[in-house]
mmCIF file of C-alpha atoms in Angstrom:
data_model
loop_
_atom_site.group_PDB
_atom_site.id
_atom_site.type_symbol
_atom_site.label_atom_id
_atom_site.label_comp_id
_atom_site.label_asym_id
_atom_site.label_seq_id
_atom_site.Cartn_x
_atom_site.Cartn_y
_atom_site.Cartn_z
ATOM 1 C CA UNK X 1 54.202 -3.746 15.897
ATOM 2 C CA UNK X 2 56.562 -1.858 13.582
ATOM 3 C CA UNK X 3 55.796 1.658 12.409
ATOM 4 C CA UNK X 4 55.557 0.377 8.876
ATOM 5 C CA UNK X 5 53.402 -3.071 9.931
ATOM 6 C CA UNK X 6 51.221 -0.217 11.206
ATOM 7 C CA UNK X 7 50.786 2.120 8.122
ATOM 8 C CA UNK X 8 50.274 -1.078 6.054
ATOM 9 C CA UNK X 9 47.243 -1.808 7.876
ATOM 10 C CA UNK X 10 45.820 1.011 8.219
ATOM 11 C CA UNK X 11 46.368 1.443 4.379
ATOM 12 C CA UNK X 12 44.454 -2.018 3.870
ATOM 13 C CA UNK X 13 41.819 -0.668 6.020
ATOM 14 C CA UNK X 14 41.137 2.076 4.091
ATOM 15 C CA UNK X 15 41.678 0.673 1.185
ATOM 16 C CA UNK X 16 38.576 -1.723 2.500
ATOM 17 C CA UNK X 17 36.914 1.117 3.918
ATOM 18 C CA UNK X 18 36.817 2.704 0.455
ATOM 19 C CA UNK X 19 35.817 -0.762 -1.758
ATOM 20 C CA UNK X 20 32.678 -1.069 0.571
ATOM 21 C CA UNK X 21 31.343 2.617 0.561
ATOM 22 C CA UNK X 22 31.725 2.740 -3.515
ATOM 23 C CA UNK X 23 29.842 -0.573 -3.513
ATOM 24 C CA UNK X 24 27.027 0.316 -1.175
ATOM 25 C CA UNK X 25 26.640 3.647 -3.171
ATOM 26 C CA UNK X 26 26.480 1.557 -6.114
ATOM 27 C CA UNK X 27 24.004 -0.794 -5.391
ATOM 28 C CA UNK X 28 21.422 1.588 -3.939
ATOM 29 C CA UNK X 29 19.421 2.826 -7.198
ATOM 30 C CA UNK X 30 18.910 -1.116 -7.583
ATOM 31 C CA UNK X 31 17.610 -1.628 -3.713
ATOM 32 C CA UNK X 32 15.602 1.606 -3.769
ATOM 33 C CA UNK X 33 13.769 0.164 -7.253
ATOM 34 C CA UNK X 34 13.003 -2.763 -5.671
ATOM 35 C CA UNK X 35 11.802 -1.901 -2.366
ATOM 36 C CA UNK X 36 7.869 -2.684 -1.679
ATOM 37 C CA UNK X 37 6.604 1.214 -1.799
ATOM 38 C CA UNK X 38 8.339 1.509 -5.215
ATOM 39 C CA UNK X 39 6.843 -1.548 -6.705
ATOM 40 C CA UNK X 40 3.824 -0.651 -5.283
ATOM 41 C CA UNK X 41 3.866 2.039 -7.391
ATOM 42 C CA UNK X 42 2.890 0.273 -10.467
ATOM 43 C CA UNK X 43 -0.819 -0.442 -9.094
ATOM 44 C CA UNK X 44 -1.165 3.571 -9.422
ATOM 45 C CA UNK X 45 -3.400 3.067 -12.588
ATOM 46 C CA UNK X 46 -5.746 0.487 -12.166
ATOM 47 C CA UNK X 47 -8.827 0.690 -10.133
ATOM 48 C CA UNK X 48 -8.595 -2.864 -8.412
ATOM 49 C CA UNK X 49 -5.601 -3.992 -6.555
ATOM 50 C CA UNK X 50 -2.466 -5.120 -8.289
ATOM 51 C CA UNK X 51 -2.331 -9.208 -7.698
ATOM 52 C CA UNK X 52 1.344 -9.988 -5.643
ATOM 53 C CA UNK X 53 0.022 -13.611 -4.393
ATOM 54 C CA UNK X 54 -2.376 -15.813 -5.781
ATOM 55 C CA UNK X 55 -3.540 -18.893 -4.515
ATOM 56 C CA UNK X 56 -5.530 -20.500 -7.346
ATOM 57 C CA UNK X 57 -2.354 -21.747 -9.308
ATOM 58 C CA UNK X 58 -2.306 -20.537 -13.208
ATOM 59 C CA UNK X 59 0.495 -18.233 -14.230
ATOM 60 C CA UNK X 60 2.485 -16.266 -12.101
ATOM 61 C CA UNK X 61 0.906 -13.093 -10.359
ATOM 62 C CA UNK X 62 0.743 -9.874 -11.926
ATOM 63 C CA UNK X 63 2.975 -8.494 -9.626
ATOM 64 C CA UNK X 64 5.504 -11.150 -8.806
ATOM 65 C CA UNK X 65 5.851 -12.227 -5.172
ATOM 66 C CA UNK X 66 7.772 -9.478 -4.037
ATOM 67 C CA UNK X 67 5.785 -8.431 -0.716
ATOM 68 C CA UNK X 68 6.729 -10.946 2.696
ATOM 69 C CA UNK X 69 3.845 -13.577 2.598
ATOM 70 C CA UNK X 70 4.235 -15.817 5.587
ATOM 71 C CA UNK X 71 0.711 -17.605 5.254
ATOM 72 C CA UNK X 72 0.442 -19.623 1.446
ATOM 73 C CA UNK X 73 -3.344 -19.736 2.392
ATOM 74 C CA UNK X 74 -3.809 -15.419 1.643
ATOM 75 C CA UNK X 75 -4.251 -13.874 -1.106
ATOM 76 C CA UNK X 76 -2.490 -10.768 -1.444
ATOM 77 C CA UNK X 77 -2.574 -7.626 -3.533
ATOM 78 C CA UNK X 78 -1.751 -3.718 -3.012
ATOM 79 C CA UNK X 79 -3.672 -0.737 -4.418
ATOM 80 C CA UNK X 80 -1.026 2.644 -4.388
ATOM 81 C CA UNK X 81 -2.123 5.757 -4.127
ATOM 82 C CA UNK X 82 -0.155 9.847 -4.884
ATOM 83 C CA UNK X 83 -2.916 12.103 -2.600
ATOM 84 C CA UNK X 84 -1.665 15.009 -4.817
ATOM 85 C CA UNK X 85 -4.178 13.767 -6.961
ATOM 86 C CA UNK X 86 -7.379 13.236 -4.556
ATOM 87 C CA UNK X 87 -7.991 11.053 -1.732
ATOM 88 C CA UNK X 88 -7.943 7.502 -2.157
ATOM 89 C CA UNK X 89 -10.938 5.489 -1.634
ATOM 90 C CA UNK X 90 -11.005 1.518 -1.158
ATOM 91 C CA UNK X 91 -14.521 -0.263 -1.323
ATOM 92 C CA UNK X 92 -14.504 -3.970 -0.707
ATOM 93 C CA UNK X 93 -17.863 -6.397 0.023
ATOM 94 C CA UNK X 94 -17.674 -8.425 2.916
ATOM 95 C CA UNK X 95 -18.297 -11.979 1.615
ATOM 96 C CA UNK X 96 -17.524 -15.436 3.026
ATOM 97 C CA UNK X 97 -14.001 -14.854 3.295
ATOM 98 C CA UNK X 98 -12.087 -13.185 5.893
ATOM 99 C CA UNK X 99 -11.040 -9.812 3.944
ATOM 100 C CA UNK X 100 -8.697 -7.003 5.340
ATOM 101 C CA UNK X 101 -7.093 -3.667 4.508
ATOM 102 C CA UNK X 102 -3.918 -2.622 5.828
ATOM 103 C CA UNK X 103 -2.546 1.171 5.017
ATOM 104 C CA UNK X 104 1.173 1.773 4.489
ATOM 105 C CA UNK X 105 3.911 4.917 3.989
ATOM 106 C CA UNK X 106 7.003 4.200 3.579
ATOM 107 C CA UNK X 107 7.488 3.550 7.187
ATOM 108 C CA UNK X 108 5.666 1.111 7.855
ATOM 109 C CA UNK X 109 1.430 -0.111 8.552
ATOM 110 C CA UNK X 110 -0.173 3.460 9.743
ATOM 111 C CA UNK X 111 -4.305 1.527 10.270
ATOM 112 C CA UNK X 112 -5.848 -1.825 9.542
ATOM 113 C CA UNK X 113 -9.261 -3.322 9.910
ATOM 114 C CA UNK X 114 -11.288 -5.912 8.962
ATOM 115 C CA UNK X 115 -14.179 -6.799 7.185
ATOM 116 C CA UNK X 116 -15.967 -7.333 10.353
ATOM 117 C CA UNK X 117 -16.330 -3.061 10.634
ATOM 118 C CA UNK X 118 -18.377 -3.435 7.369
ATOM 119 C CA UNK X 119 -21.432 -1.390 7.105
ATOM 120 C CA UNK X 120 -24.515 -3.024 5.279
ATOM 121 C CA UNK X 121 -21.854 -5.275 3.659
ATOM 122 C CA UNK X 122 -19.651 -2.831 2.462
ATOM 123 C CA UNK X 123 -16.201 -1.252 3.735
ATOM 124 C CA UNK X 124 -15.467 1.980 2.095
ATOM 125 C CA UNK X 125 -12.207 3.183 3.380
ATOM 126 C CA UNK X 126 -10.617 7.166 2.253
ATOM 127 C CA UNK X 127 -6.951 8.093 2.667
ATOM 128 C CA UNK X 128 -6.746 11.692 3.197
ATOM 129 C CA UNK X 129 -4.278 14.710 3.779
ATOM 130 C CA UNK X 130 -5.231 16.651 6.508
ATOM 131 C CA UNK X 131 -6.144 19.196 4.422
ATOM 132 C CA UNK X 132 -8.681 16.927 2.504
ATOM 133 C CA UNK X 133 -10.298 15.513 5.948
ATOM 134 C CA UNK X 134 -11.189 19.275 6.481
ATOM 135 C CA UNK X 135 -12.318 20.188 3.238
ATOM 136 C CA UNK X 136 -14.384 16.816 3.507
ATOM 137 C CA UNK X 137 -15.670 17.655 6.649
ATOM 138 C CA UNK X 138 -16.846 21.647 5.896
ATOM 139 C CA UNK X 139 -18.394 19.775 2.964
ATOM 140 C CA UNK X 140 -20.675 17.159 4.783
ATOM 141 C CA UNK X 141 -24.403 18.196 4.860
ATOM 142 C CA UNK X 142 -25.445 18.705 8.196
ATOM 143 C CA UNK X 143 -27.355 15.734 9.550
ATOM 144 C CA UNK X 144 -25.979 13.047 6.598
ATOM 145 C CA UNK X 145 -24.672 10.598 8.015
ATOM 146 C CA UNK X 146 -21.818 8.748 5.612
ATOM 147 C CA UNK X 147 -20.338 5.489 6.460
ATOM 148 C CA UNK X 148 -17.057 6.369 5.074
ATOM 149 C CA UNK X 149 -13.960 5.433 7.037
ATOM 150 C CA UNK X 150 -11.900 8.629 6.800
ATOM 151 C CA UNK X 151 -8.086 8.324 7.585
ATOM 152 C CA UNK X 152 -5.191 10.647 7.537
ATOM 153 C CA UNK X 153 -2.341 9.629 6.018
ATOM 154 C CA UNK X 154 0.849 10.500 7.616
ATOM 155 C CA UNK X 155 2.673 10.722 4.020
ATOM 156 C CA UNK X 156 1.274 11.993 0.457
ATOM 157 C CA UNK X 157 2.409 8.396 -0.805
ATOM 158 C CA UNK X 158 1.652 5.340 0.394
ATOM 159 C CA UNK X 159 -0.060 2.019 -0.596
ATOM 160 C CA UNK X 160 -2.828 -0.203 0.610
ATOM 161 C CA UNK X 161 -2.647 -4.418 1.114
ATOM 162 C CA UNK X 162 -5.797 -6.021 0.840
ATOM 163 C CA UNK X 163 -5.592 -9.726 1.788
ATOM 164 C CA UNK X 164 -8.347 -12.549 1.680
ATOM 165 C CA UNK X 165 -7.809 -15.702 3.937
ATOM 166 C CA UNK X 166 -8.725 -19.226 1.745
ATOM 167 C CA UNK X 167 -9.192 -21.569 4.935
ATOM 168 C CA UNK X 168 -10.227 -24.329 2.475
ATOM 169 C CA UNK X 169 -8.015 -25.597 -0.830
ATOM 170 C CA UNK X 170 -11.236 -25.228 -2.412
ATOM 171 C CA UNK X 171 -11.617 -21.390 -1.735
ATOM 172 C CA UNK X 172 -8.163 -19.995 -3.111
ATOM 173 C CA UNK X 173 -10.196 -19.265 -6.111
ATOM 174 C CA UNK X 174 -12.750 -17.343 -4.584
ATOM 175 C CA UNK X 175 -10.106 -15.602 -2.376
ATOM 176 C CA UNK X 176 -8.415 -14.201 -5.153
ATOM 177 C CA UNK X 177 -11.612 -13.277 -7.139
ATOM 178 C CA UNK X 178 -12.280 -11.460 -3.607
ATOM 179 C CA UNK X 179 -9.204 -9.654 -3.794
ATOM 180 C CA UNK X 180 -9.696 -8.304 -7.494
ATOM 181 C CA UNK X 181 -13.318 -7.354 -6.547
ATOM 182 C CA UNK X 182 -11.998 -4.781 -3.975
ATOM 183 C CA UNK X 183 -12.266 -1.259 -5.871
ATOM 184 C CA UNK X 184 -9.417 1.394 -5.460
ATOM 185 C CA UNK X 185 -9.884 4.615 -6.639
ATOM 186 C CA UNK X 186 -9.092 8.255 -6.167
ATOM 187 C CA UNK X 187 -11.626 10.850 -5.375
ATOM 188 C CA UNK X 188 -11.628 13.368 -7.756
ATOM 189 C CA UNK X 189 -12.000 17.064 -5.835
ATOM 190 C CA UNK X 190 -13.095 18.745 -9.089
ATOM 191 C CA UNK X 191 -16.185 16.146 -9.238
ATOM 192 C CA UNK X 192 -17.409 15.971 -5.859
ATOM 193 C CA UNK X 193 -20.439 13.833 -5.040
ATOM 194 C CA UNK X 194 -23.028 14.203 -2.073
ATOM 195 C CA UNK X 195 -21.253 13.452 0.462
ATOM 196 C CA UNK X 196 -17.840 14.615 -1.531
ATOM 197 C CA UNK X 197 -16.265 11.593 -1.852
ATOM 198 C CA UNK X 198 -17.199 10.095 -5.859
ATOM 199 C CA UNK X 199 -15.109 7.847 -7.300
ATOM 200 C CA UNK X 200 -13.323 7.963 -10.488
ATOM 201 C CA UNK X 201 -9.854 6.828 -10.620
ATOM 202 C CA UNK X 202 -7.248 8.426 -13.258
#
């Protein structure tokens, strides 16, 4: 290969080389918008979870289908949660349905369970810094037993899936009522109750 054949090639590479880094650059405030922790994000203010699948037909969810959902007989939807302001508590009622909670940061499922760990019917689940699992602990009153579900959250963001399993057609609409029944809301430290976890979502 000629000394010229060379430089125009390695010109063209660069050239190349250039095009793709300027487009990648450009197209990640439109990836990073539409990721699932940043939609997510727009369940913040309400105190059930935001609805991403439905399974009872109507209009579209709430949320558009934006989080993978390989099984069309779950209903899906995702509480998020900023522990700057308190830690988050979800409360859900075991019913007929198969219910579960997953946690997320942004990388990746941190704790799951099921509805079978429910206590008395209810699963009460609080995401907590550190620093809030301590304070929560010096505040328990010695002998009280709570049946809170206490987890530390590796990040101060994250976002919880709650998803309901319809095994019959005629259940999708009780799935998703199941899914909008499941409370999400974050414990405010100012107001703390007996056992220093009240609810009270802002």
């Amino acid at each position: 290969m000629s000394r010229s054949a060379f430089l125009l090639a390695t010109a063209c590479g660069l050239v190349i080389a250039g095009i793709v880094h300027i487009a990648t650059v450009l197209a990640i405030p439109r990836f990073s918008e539409g990721d699932a922790f940043t939609r997510a994000r727009a369940s913040e203010t309400l105190d059930h979870p935001l609805r991403i699948h439905g399974l009872a037909g109507g209009p579209p969810a709430a949320g558009g289908e934006w989080l993978p959902n390989p099984d069309p007989a779950v209903s899906v939807g995702v509480c998020s949660y900023d522990l700057d302001d308190g830690p988050m508590r979800v409360s859900a009622q075991a019913g007929s349905l198969m219910l579960s909670v997953s946690m997320h940061s942004r990388r990746g499922a941190f704790y799951a369970v099921t509805d079978q760990a429910a206590v008395r019917g209810g699963l009460d689940l609080v995401v907590m810094t550190r620093a809030q699992y301590d304070e929560a602990l010096a505040n328990d009153v010695a002998g009280e037993v709570t049946r809170d579900v206490r987890i530390i959250a590796p990040a101060r963001r994250g976002f919880a899936v709650v998803r309901v399993i319809a095994a019959l057609p005629s259940e999708r609409a009780v799935a998703d009522a199941a899914v909008q029944a499941v409370s999400c809301t974050i414990d405010s430290p100012a107001e703390p109750t007996g056992d220093e976890t009240g609810t009270g979502k802002s």
